Amino acid sequence: MTTTDLDLAGLAFQLRREVRGEIRFDPASRALYATDASHYRHVPLGVVAPADVDDVVATLAVCRDAHVPVTTRGAGTSLAGQAANEAVIIDLSRHLRHGIEVDPLTATATVDAGVVLDDLQRVAAFHGLTFGPDPSTQNRATIGGMVGNDACGVHSVIAGRTQDNVEALDVLLYDGTRLTAPGPAAARTDGAHPAAQIIRSLEHLRDDHVDLIRSRFPVLPRRVSGYNLDALLPENGFHVARSLVGTEGTCALVLAATLRLIPRPRHRVVVVLGYPSLASAAEDVVDVLATGPIGLEGIDEHVAAGVGRTRARAELELLPDGSAWLLVEYGGASRAEAQSRADWLRSQLRRAGGGPTVRVVTEPRAQRAVWEVRRAGLGATTFAPGGRARLPGWEDAAVPPERLPAYLLGLADLLSEHRLEAALYGHLGDGCVHAKIDFDHTTPEGRATYRRFVEDAADLTVGLGGSLSGEHGDGQSRSELLERMYGAEVVALFRRFKSIWDPDGMMNPGRIVDPAPLDADLRWSAQPDLVRPQTVFAFADDHGSLGQAASRCVGIGLCRRDDDRATMCPSYRATHDEQHSPRGRAHLLFEMLHPRSELDGFGDESIRAALDLCLSCKACKAECPTGVDIATYKAEFLHQHYHGRIRPRAAYALSLVPWWARAASRAPRLANRILGSSGARRLAGIAPARTPPVIAPETFRRWWKRRELRGEPRHSPDGRDGGPAVVLFPDTFTDRFEPWVGSAAVSVLEDAGFRVEVPLPWLCCGRPLYDSGMLGLARRQLERLVRVLGTGAAPLVVLEPSCLAVFRDELPAMLPNDERARRLSRRAVSLAELLVSAGYEPAVLPDEVTVQPHCQHAAVVGHDADAALLAATQTRFLDAGCCGMAGSFGFEAGDKHAVSVAVAERRYLPALRELSDDATVIADGFSCRTQTADLAGRRTLHLAEVLAAGLARRESV
């Protein structure tokens, strides 16, 4: 049945009558779910986000009546194409994410399908327990998705796969039957209940082919291909629940799972071993396994290089010399126990002589950094130097660990034969190797090479007694190859197994059984035909193509993380809606430019709405391992969207703040009375709860001019008027609203021995213009900056972090062919960067300082200089993410104000409330200081103010 055969409007209408959750059949929502983390593209019939289990039951009933297929989805991080299909997508991650019940007496947990693994781990940790399988996507992977894919992870060497840790499953069948898939003791049942018939049918399947199942299912740690028919064997307890693990939603819809938990190691030690190649590292895997590690991973030099391009290089310094590394983790009830195992491994390696380089990592923070290098593998290896994409498709084959060297050597030969390159990493302790390969899906020749390679690689793996998939499942990537691994008879049993559960064949069709071709529906095959609009931004790293920039998102979903160690993505964390994640927004833009798009191009209101709640914090630019930059894509889209159209009134009121603030500063008292009135706020589209910032009585530039005319003495240490020159940029926020920040910076710079210059002509970098897509006006501001400031050589100190981000980021991106613009971009520095480079030591600092990092500053510049400058005092950088104001975002009435407050209340405001009233809090961003004053009633300071206050205290002594 094709989409044209269906009455989608009627189906959507019926779903809305029966289901309380979100029903989305519009082109944008369908485009949003057209792909997962794989390289396949399937536009779904529609999307349902059920509010609860009753909604799931109702959804399936409506789909059954309409005879349409369904596909369930969790985080959408499946790499083999399991979560994308021409079906009704049932997104369980949106609302079924809160049910967690842990029983410490039985060491089990009963968990809703949409619960994120990290949330389960936090609850289990209170009882000293953990769920053993922990894939690198654990901060966004859902339990239902892990059950569907039979997920594994770093600690599967001791915990096994998800299958080994499932006790029971609460499942819903396409025909409406709901049952608990029983474990060993509960499996025997009689009577008329549908479960009884299923049990009897499964028993018949097993009894008819018990010898075949025993002989054709390889015994190895990571067999994650096909159906787990061996779970039905008598020696395995006829475990029906475990036979459903790894079925990828093709048999039953998992509503909840009862899981086995294991003790959580209290202490850990990580040993990093360096080798000349991953194949040579594989030679030691069996011996290292004999020492009893709880984790044994491997990475090659391509992973390290990718990490070096995308994140702090300090993490790489923890790796000893080598071109490939084994990461060996030991656990124990005491640090001494874990350390003794690490020491024993080191002594064994020394005794062997000529072994690997070794580094033992005992400090927890350093251990986390080491594991971040490994976890970054999926994203960090996606793009090779030169922008070539490395894709999934043959990314997780597994062989017995003792055969790893042979597999890696054979894989290297195949790569050479097909003229391909791979980045390799994975769970070497389990014999599982992840390979990201630079397949070319954009040409017929490249697609033919892809097919030939995976067929040859499948034969290599099977010849070594391995599994086509060792973690990511079969999906569309490998289902076609299952006959090579199991033979035709077993594949026929797979078909029979599915028909027992899903006789209508409507559960995620085309996966595992009767599969779609592995080289059909490839997302990247459309790359050459993407629409290429003329853009204001150069997109130089993406060959000038907005479509190619958007296709940087390969769907791994790191932007859906909900933990406390990142900023990305504030709007997704507030709404938990896929359209408000960087991944969702990037996918929408890619689909908009797709040659077969159903969207209305740059005029599409659904895309505008999805981008509307982006705070433009730029966190995705820094934290997304593939460098997706939604803030830039949003600005470009809005520029095109509003071409020839009237923008919302708030856009004119808030994006043109440099101009109205310039006018208002001529009569600040009158302006403040007008701007502070409820009528003016309503007219400007400002939220009633917000108080507009106050125009200062005197601008910073006027203060500077008056100071120069009076010939006031400079505050250099030696009293001289010389020293190296620096230019202090009078941004709008410093100049018009908080000039005392500028004067404080002048005092500090002069104390550091600099000769300060302040340009007197009105200048603006245009930062607020990007949020509403006024890129023509923004470019004119940049061209004026270049004309006025571009000929000098002195450092340009920019006090406002968002303005500094414009100099570092937007300036070269919008004027890529102007050498003066590139030089000016390099000259722009923060106050901390300049002072640290000059070796400046602050006069007097408070005993303790708390810093709220500005999002754009963290993403584009970093806070290393700030940390170095404040090293003499006890400094805490708040790990609270975005404050939620984001320039003018939090001022706008409606959803933006609500999201702004929700973002602030998530972590930022609670962190502030923990501080004493007299604590010194630094927030360099004007928007951060405004948000704090508005929502917390607390004054925060710019770094310049804190340093200048120290000067005053020193002079008063």
mmCIF file of N, CA and C in Angstrom, residues 847-945:
data_model
loop_
_atom_site.group_PDB
_atom_site.id
_atom_site.type_symbol
_atom_site.label_atom_id
_atom_site.label_comp_id
_atom_site.label_asym_id
_atom_site.label_seq_id
_atom_site.Cartn_x
_atom_site.Cartn_y
_atom_site.Cartn_z
ATOM 1 N N ASP A 847 37.570 36.168 47.973
ATOM 2 C CA ASP A 847 38.023 34.826 48.358
ATOM 3 C C ASP A 847 37.412 33.749 47.465
ATOM 4 N N GLU A 848 36.151 33.953 47.078
ATOM 5 C CA GLU A 848 35.458 32.992 46.222
ATOM 6 C C GLU A 848 34.724 33.744 45.128
ATOM 7 N N VAL A 849 34.737 33.165 43.941
ATOM 8 C CA VAL A 849 34.043 33.758 42.801
ATOM 9 C C VAL A 849 33.253 32.664 42.096
ATOM 10 N N THR A 850 32.005 32.971 41.746
ATOM 11 C CA THR A 850 31.180 32.064 40.950
ATOM 12 C C THR A 850 30.978 32.692 39.581
ATOM 13 N N VAL A 851 31.199 31.914 38.540
ATOM 14 C CA VAL A 851 31.119 32.428 37.174
ATOM 15 C C VAL A 851 29.986 31.720 36.431
ATOM 16 N N GLN A 852 29.093 32.494 35.814
ATOM 17 C CA GLN A 852 28.108 31.944 34.893
ATOM 18 C C GLN A 852 28.660 32.102 33.485
ATOM 19 N N PRO A 853 29.111 31.008 32.858
ATOM 20 C CA PRO A 853 29.680 31.123 31.507
ATOM 21 C C PRO A 853 28.611 31.552 30.499
ATOM 22 N N HIS A 854 28.936 32.503 29.675
ATOM 23 C CA HIS A 854 28.037 32.928 28.606
ATOM 24 C C HIS A 854 28.073 31.875 27.502
ATOM 25 N N CYS A 855 26.907 31.505 26.989
ATOM 26 C CA CYS A 855 26.820 30.377 26.045
ATOM 27 C C CYS A 855 27.655 30.605 24.787
ATOM 28 N N GLN A 856 27.480 31.756 24.161
ATOM 29 C CA GLN A 856 28.212 32.006 22.919
ATOM 30 C C GLN A 856 29.703 32.145 23.179
ATOM 31 N N HIS A 857 30.051 32.706 24.320
ATOM 32 C CA HIS A 857 31.468 32.804 24.678
ATOM 33 C C HIS A 857 32.060 31.406 24.839
ATOM 34 N N ALA A 858 31.328 30.528 25.521
ATOM 35 C CA ALA A 858 31.815 29.164 25.716
ATOM 36 C C ALA A 858 31.943 28.436 24.401
ATOM 37 N N ALA A 859 30.992 28.656 23.476
ATOM 38 C CA ALA A 859 30.978 27.925 22.211
ATOM 39 C C ALA A 859 32.053 28.399 21.252
ATOM 40 N N VAL A 860 32.282 29.701 21.197
ATOM 41 C CA VAL A 860 33.160 30.268 20.163
ATOM 42 C C VAL A 860 34.548 30.578 20.693
ATOM 43 N N VAL A 861 34.635 31.017 21.953
ATOM 44 C CA VAL A 861 35.909 31.484 22.510
ATOM 45 C C VAL A 861 36.454 30.516 23.545
ATOM 46 N N GLY A 862 35.607 30.084 24.460
ATOM 47 C CA GLY A 862 36.067 29.250 25.566
ATOM 48 C C GLY A 862 36.411 30.092 26.776
ATOM 49 N N HIS A 863 36.519 29.435 27.933
ATOM 50 C CA HIS A 863 36.740 30.152 29.186
ATOM 51 C C HIS A 863 38.082 29.803 29.836
ATOM 52 N N ASP A 864 39.011 29.276 29.059
ATOM 53 C CA ASP A 864 40.316 28.935 29.619
ATOM 54 C C ASP A 864 41.020 30.172 30.165
ATOM 55 N N ALA A 865 40.935 31.290 29.421
ATOM 56 C CA ALA A 865 41.613 32.510 29.873
ATOM 57 C C ALA A 865 40.996 33.024 31.162
ATOM 58 N N ASP A 866 39.675 32.970 31.281
ATOM 59 C CA ASP A 866 39.019 33.418 32.506
ATOM 60 C C ASP A 866 39.471 32.582 33.697
ATOM 61 N N ALA A 867 39.545 31.254 33.485
ATOM 62 C CA ALA A 867 39.985 30.381 34.572
ATOM 63 C C ALA A 867 41.411 30.698 34.986
ATOM 64 N N ALA A 868 42.277 30.960 34.001
ATOM 65 C CA ALA A 868 43.677 31.284 34.313
ATOM 66 C C ALA A 868 43.782 32.608 35.047
ATOM 67 N N LEU A 869 43.002 33.592 34.641
ATOM 68 C CA LEU A 869 43.065 34.911 35.262
ATOM 69 C C LEU A 869 42.595 34.862 36.710
ATOM 70 N N LEU A 870 41.638 33.994 36.996
ATOM 71 C CA LEU A 870 41.071 33.904 38.345
ATOM 72 C C LEU A 870 41.674 32.772 39.157
ATOM 73 N N ALA A 871 42.800 32.252 38.697
ATOM 74 C CA ALA A 871 43.394 31.074 39.343
ATOM 75 C C ALA A 871 43.781 31.330 40.791
ATOM 76 N N ALA A 872 44.031 32.590 41.145
ATOM 77 C CA ALA A 872 44.489 32.892 42.504
ATOM 78 C C ALA A 872 43.371 32.835 43.534
ATOM 79 N N THR A 873 42.142 32.733 43.094
ATOM 80 C CA THR A 873 41.025 32.654 44.035
ATOM 81 C C THR A 873 40.248 31.369 43.794
ATOM 82 N N GLN A 874 39.388 31.023 44.708
ATOM 83 C CA GLN A 874 38.567 29.826 44.558
ATOM 84 C C GLN A 874 37.427 30.158 43.600
ATOM 85 N N THR A 875 37.503 29.587 42.419
ATOM 86 C CA THR A 875 36.559 29.927 41.354
ATOM 87 C C THR A 875 35.718 28.718 40.993
ATOM 88 N N ARG A 876 34.425 28.926 40.906
ATOM 89 C CA ARG A 876 33.501 27.879 40.482
ATOM 90 C C ARG A 876 32.778 28.335 39.226
ATOM 91 N N PHE A 877 32.967 27.604 38.137
ATOM 92 C CA PHE A 877 32.224 27.864 36.922
ATOM 93 C C PHE A 877 30.923 27.070 36.998
ATOM 94 N N LEU A 878 29.802 27.769 37.016
ATOM 95 C CA LEU A 878 28.517 27.099 37.144
ATOM 96 C C LEU A 878 28.299 26.132 35.987
ATOM 97 N N ASP A 879 27.985 24.900 36.318
ATOM 98 C CA ASP A 879 27.647 23.909 35.311
ATOM 99 C C ASP A 879 26.132 23.873 35.197
ATOM 100 N N ALA A 880 25.564 25.023 34.838
ATOM 101 C CA ALA A 880 24.108 25.183 34.867
ATOM 102 C C ALA A 880 23.522 25.432 33.491
ATOM 103 N N GLY A 881 24.351 25.367 32.452
ATOM 104 C CA GLY A 881 23.837 25.560 31.105
ATOM 105 C C GLY A 881 23.413 26.990 30.855
ATOM 106 N N CYS A 882 22.527 27.136 29.886
ATOM 107 C CA CYS A 882 22.081 28.454 29.446
ATOM 108 C C CYS A 882 21.215 29.110 30.519
ATOM 109 N N CYS A 883 21.355 30.429 30.666
ATOM 110 C CA CYS A 883 20.527 31.158 31.629
ATOM 111 C C CYS A 883 19.111 31.325 31.107
ATOM 112 N N GLY A 884 18.910 31.223 29.794
ATOM 113 C CA GLY A 884 17.585 31.301 29.215
ATOM 114 C C GLY A 884 17.210 32.636 28.607
ATOM 115 N N MET A 885 18.003 33.686 28.831
ATOM 116 C CA MET A 885 17.651 34.981 28.272
ATOM 117 C C MET A 885 18.032 35.066 26.794
ATOM 118 N N ALA A 886 19.270 34.711 26.477
ATOM 119 C CA ALA A 886 19.720 34.624 25.077
ATOM 120 C C ALA A 886 19.394 35.888 24.300
ATOM 121 N N GLY A 887 20.023 36.980 24.679
ATOM 122 C CA GLY A 887 19.784 38.237 23.985
ATOM 123 C C GLY A 887 18.375 38.721 24.230
ATOM 124 N N SER A 888 17.616 38.889 23.157
ATOM 125 C CA SER A 888 16.243 39.377 23.289
ATOM 126 C C SER A 888 15.233 38.249 23.436
ATOM 127 N N PHE A 889 15.665 36.998 23.340
ATOM 128 C CA PHE A 889 14.746 35.857 23.314
ATOM 129 C C PHE A 889 13.785 35.886 24.501
ATOM 130 N N GLY A 890 14.326 36.040 25.699
ATOM 131 C CA GLY A 890 13.499 35.966 26.894
ATOM 132 C C GLY A 890 12.561 37.142 27.082
ATOM 133 N N PHE A 891 12.747 38.219 26.303
ATOM 134 C CA PHE A 891 11.871 39.382 26.431
ATOM 135 C C PHE A 891 10.551 39.187 25.687
ATOM 136 N N GLU A 892 10.548 38.348 24.648
ATOM 137 C CA GLU A 892 9.364 38.253 23.795
ATOM 138 C C GLU A 892 8.217 37.566 24.514
ATOM 139 N N ALA A 893 7.047 38.136 24.356
ATOM 140 C CA ALA A 893 5.854 37.562 24.976
ATOM 141 C C ALA A 893 5.511 36.220 24.346
ATOM 142 N N GLY A 894 4.801 35.382 25.106
ATOM 143 C CA GLY A 894 4.346 34.105 24.574
ATOM 144 C C GLY A 894 5.296 32.974 24.871
ATOM 145 N N ASP A 895 5.447 32.070 23.900
ATOM 146 C CA ASP A 895 6.232 30.856 24.111
ATOM 147 C C ASP A 895 7.683 31.151 24.458
ATOM 148 N N LYS A 896 8.253 32.177 23.849
ATOM 149 C CA LYS A 896 9.674 32.440 24.096
ATOM 150 C C LYS A 896 9.917 32.811 25.564
ATOM 151 N N HIS A 897 9.073 33.665 26.108
ATOM 152 C CA HIS A 897 9.245 34.016 27.518
ATOM 153 C C HIS A 897 9.060 32.789 28.400
ATOM 154 N N ALA A 898 8.064 31.970 28.083
ATOM 155 C CA ALA A 898 7.819 30.767 28.885
ATOM 156 C C ALA A 898 9.005 29.818 28.822
ATOM 157 N N VAL A 899 9.572 29.624 27.639
ATOM 158 C CA VAL A 899 10.737 28.751 27.498
ATOM 159 C C VAL A 899 11.939 29.353 28.214
ATOM 160 N N SER A 900 12.092 30.675 28.117
ATOM 161 C CA SER A 900 13.202 31.353 28.798
ATOM 162 C C SER A 900 13.177 31.080 30.292
ATOM 163 N N VAL A 901 12.007 31.195 30.894
ATOM 164 C CA VAL A 901 11.878 30.957 32.337
ATOM 165 C C VAL A 901 12.106 29.481 32.648
ATOM 166 N N ALA A 902 11.568 28.593 31.795
ATOM 167 C CA ALA A 902 11.739 27.155 32.023
ATOM 168 C C ALA A 902 13.212 26.767 31.954
ATOM 169 N N VAL A 903 13.938 27.330 31.013
ATOM 170 C CA VAL A 903 15.369 27.045 30.896
ATOM 171 C C VAL A 903 16.106 27.527 32.144
ATOM 172 N N ALA A 904 15.784 28.720 32.594
ATOM 173 C CA ALA A 904 16.445 29.270 33.789
ATOM 174 C C ALA A 904 16.145 28.441 35.025
ATOM 175 N N GLU A 905 14.900 28.011 35.157
ATOM 176 C CA GLU A 905 14.500 27.264 36.350
ATOM 177 C C GLU A 905 15.052 25.849 36.356
ATOM 178 N N ARG A 906 15.486 25.375 35.217
ATOM 179 C CA ARG A 906 15.959 23.995 35.158
ATOM 180 C C ARG A 906 17.225 23.805 35.992
ATOM 181 N N ARG A 907 18.210 24.676 35.814
ATOM 182 C CA ARG A 907 19.451 24.510 36.579
ATOM 183 C C ARG A 907 20.029 25.833 37.058
ATOM 184 N N TYR A 908 19.884 26.893 36.251
ATOM 185 C CA TYR A 908 20.577 28.135 36.553
ATOM 186 C C TYR A 908 20.070 28.792 37.834
ATOM 187 N N LEU A 909 18.781 29.027 37.916
ATOM 188 C CA LEU A 909 18.250 29.693 39.105
ATOM 189 C C LEU A 909 18.423 28.849 40.364
ATOM 190 N N PRO A 910 18.182 27.519 40.320
ATOM 191 C CA PRO A 910 18.472 26.724 41.522
ATOM 192 C C PRO A 910 19.922 26.829 41.974
ATOM 193 N N ALA A 911 20.855 26.904 41.017
ATOM 194 C CA ALA A 911 22.266 27.038 41.392
ATOM 195 C C ALA A 911 22.525 28.380 42.068
ATOM 196 N N LEU A 912 21.876 29.448 41.590
ATOM 197 C CA LEU A 912 22.046 30.761 42.212
ATOM 198 C C LEU A 912 21.466 30.788 43.620
ATOM 199 N N ARG A 913 20.354 30.110 43.801
ATOM 200 C CA ARG A 913 19.704 30.127 45.111
ATOM 201 C C ARG A 913 20.536 29.434 46.184
ATOM 202 N N GLU A 914 21.450 28.578 45.759
ATOM 203 C CA GLU A 914 22.325 27.904 46.712
ATOM 204 C C GLU A 914 23.425 28.829 47.228
ATOM 205 N N LEU A 915 23.653 29.964 46.555
ATOM 206 C CA LEU A 915 24.726 30.876 46.939
ATOM 207 C C LEU A 915 24.260 31.831 48.026
ATOM 208 N N SER A 916 25.201 32.280 48.828
ATOM 209 C CA SER A 916 24.883 33.283 49.847
ATOM 210 C C SER A 916 24.596 34.617 49.172
ATOM 211 N N ASP A 917 23.917 35.504 49.901
ATOM 212 C CA ASP A 917 23.532 36.788 49.321
ATOM 213 C C ASP A 917 24.732 37.650 48.970
ATOM 214 N N ASP A 918 25.847 37.475 49.695
ATOM 215 C CA ASP A 918 27.010 38.319 49.434
ATOM 216 C C ASP A 918 28.038 37.646 48.523
ATOM 217 N N ALA A 919 27.685 36.524 47.904
ATOM 218 C CA ALA A 919 28.615 35.841 47.002
ATOM 219 C C ALA A 919 28.851 36.685 45.752
ATOM 220 N N THR A 920 30.081 36.676 45.266
ATOM 221 C CA THR A 920 30.430 37.392 44.049
ATOM 222 C C THR A 920 30.145 36.496 42.852
ATOM 223 N N VAL A 921 29.247 36.960 41.993
ATOM 224 C CA VAL A 921 28.870 36.195 40.800
ATOM 225 C C VAL A 921 29.245 37.012 39.569
ATOM 226 N N ILE A 922 30.050 36.405 38.709
ATOM 227 C CA ILE A 922 30.459 37.041 37.460
ATOM 228 C C ILE A 922 29.604 36.501 36.329
ATOM 229 N N ALA A 923 29.018 37.409 35.566
ATOM 230 C CA ALA A 923 28.278 37.046 34.353
ATOM 231 C C ALA A 923 28.618 38.099 33.317
ATOM 232 N N ASP A 924 29.515 37.795 32.405
ATOM 233 C CA ASP A 924 29.967 38.783 31.433
ATOM 234 C C ASP A 924 28.881 39.175 30.440
ATOM 235 N N GLY A 925 27.906 38.304 30.215
ATOM 236 C CA GLY A 925 26.869 38.601 29.243
ATOM 237 C C GLY A 925 25.816 39.548 29.793
ATOM 238 N N PHE A 926 25.515 40.596 29.038
ATOM 239 C CA PHE A 926 24.477 41.540 29.447
ATOM 240 C C PHE A 926 23.143 40.823 29.609
ATOM 241 N N SER A 927 22.850 39.871 28.719
ATOM 242 C CA SER A 927 21.586 39.141 28.823
ATOM 243 C C SER A 927 21.560 38.277 30.070
ATOM 244 N N CYS A 928 22.694 37.672 30.441
ATOM 245 C CA CYS A 928 22.753 36.862 31.664
ATOM 246 C C CYS A 928 22.508 37.721 32.892
ATOM 247 N N ARG A 929 23.106 38.904 32.905
ATOM 248 C CA ARG A 929 22.910 39.796 34.051
ATOM 249 C C ARG A 929 21.460 40.271 34.129
ATOM 250 N N THR A 930 20.856 40.509 32.969
ATOM 251 C CA THR A 930 19.465 40.937 32.935
ATOM 252 C C THR A 930 18.539 39.833 33.431
ATOM 253 N N GLN A 931 18.775 38.604 32.968
ATOM 254 C CA GLN A 931 17.952 37.474 33.390
ATOM 255 C C GLN A 931 18.045 37.269 34.907
ATOM 256 N N THR A 932 19.246 37.374 35.423
ATOM 257 C CA THR A 932 19.454 37.158 36.855
ATOM 258 C C THR A 932 18.748 38.219 37.682
ATOM 259 N N ALA A 933 18.845 39.458 37.246
ATOM 260 C CA ALA A 933 18.168 40.539 37.969
ATOM 261 C C ALA A 933 16.655 40.373 37.900
ATOM 262 N N ASP A 934 16.149 39.986 36.728
ATOM 263 C CA ASP A 934 14.708 39.874 36.523
ATOM 264 C C ASP A 934 14.100 38.714 37.297
ATOM 265 N N LEU A 935 14.745 37.550 37.252
ATOM 266 C CA LEU A 935 14.145 36.341 37.810
ATOM 267 C C LEU A 935 14.654 35.998 39.212
ATOM 268 N N ALA A 936 15.853 36.465 39.559
ATOM 269 C CA ALA A 936 16.407 36.120 40.871
ATOM 270 C C ALA A 936 16.578 37.330 41.773
ATOM 271 N N GLY A 937 16.371 38.532 41.215
ATOM 272 C CA GLY A 937 16.535 39.740 42.022
ATOM 273 C C GLY A 937 17.951 39.908 42.531
ATOM 274 N N ARG A 938 18.915 39.466 41.760
ATOM 275 C CA ARG A 938 20.305 39.472 42.218
ATOM 276 C C ARG A 938 21.164 40.226 41.206
ATOM 277 N N ARG A 939 22.105 41.006 41.701
ATOM 278 C CA ARG A 939 23.021 41.718 40.814
ATOM 279 C C ARG A 939 24.256 40.859 40.570
ATOM 280 N N THR A 940 24.590 40.715 39.312
ATOM 281 C CA THR A 940 25.821 40.020 38.931
ATOM 282 C C THR A 940 26.750 41.015 38.253
ATOM 283 N N LEU A 941 28.018 40.672 38.195
ATOM 284 C CA LEU A 941 29.046 41.613 37.761
ATOM 285 C C LEU A 941 29.775 41.121 36.524
ATOM 286 N N HIS A 942 30.251 42.072 35.751
ATOM 287 C CA HIS A 942 31.174 41.755 34.663
ATOM 288 C C HIS A 942 32.561 41.543 35.267
ATOM 289 N N LEU A 943 33.343 40.700 34.604
ATOM 290 C CA LEU A 943 34.715 40.469 35.065
ATOM 291 C C LEU A 943 35.453 41.786 35.279
ATOM 292 N N ALA A 944 35.247 42.748 34.381
ATOM 293 C CA ALA A 944 35.934 44.035 34.501
ATOM 294 C C ALA A 944 35.587 44.721 35.818
ATOM 295 N N GLU A 945 34.345 44.604 36.258
ATOM 296 C CA GLU A 945 33.935 45.236 37.516
ATOM 297 C C GLU A 945 34.625 44.599 38.714
#
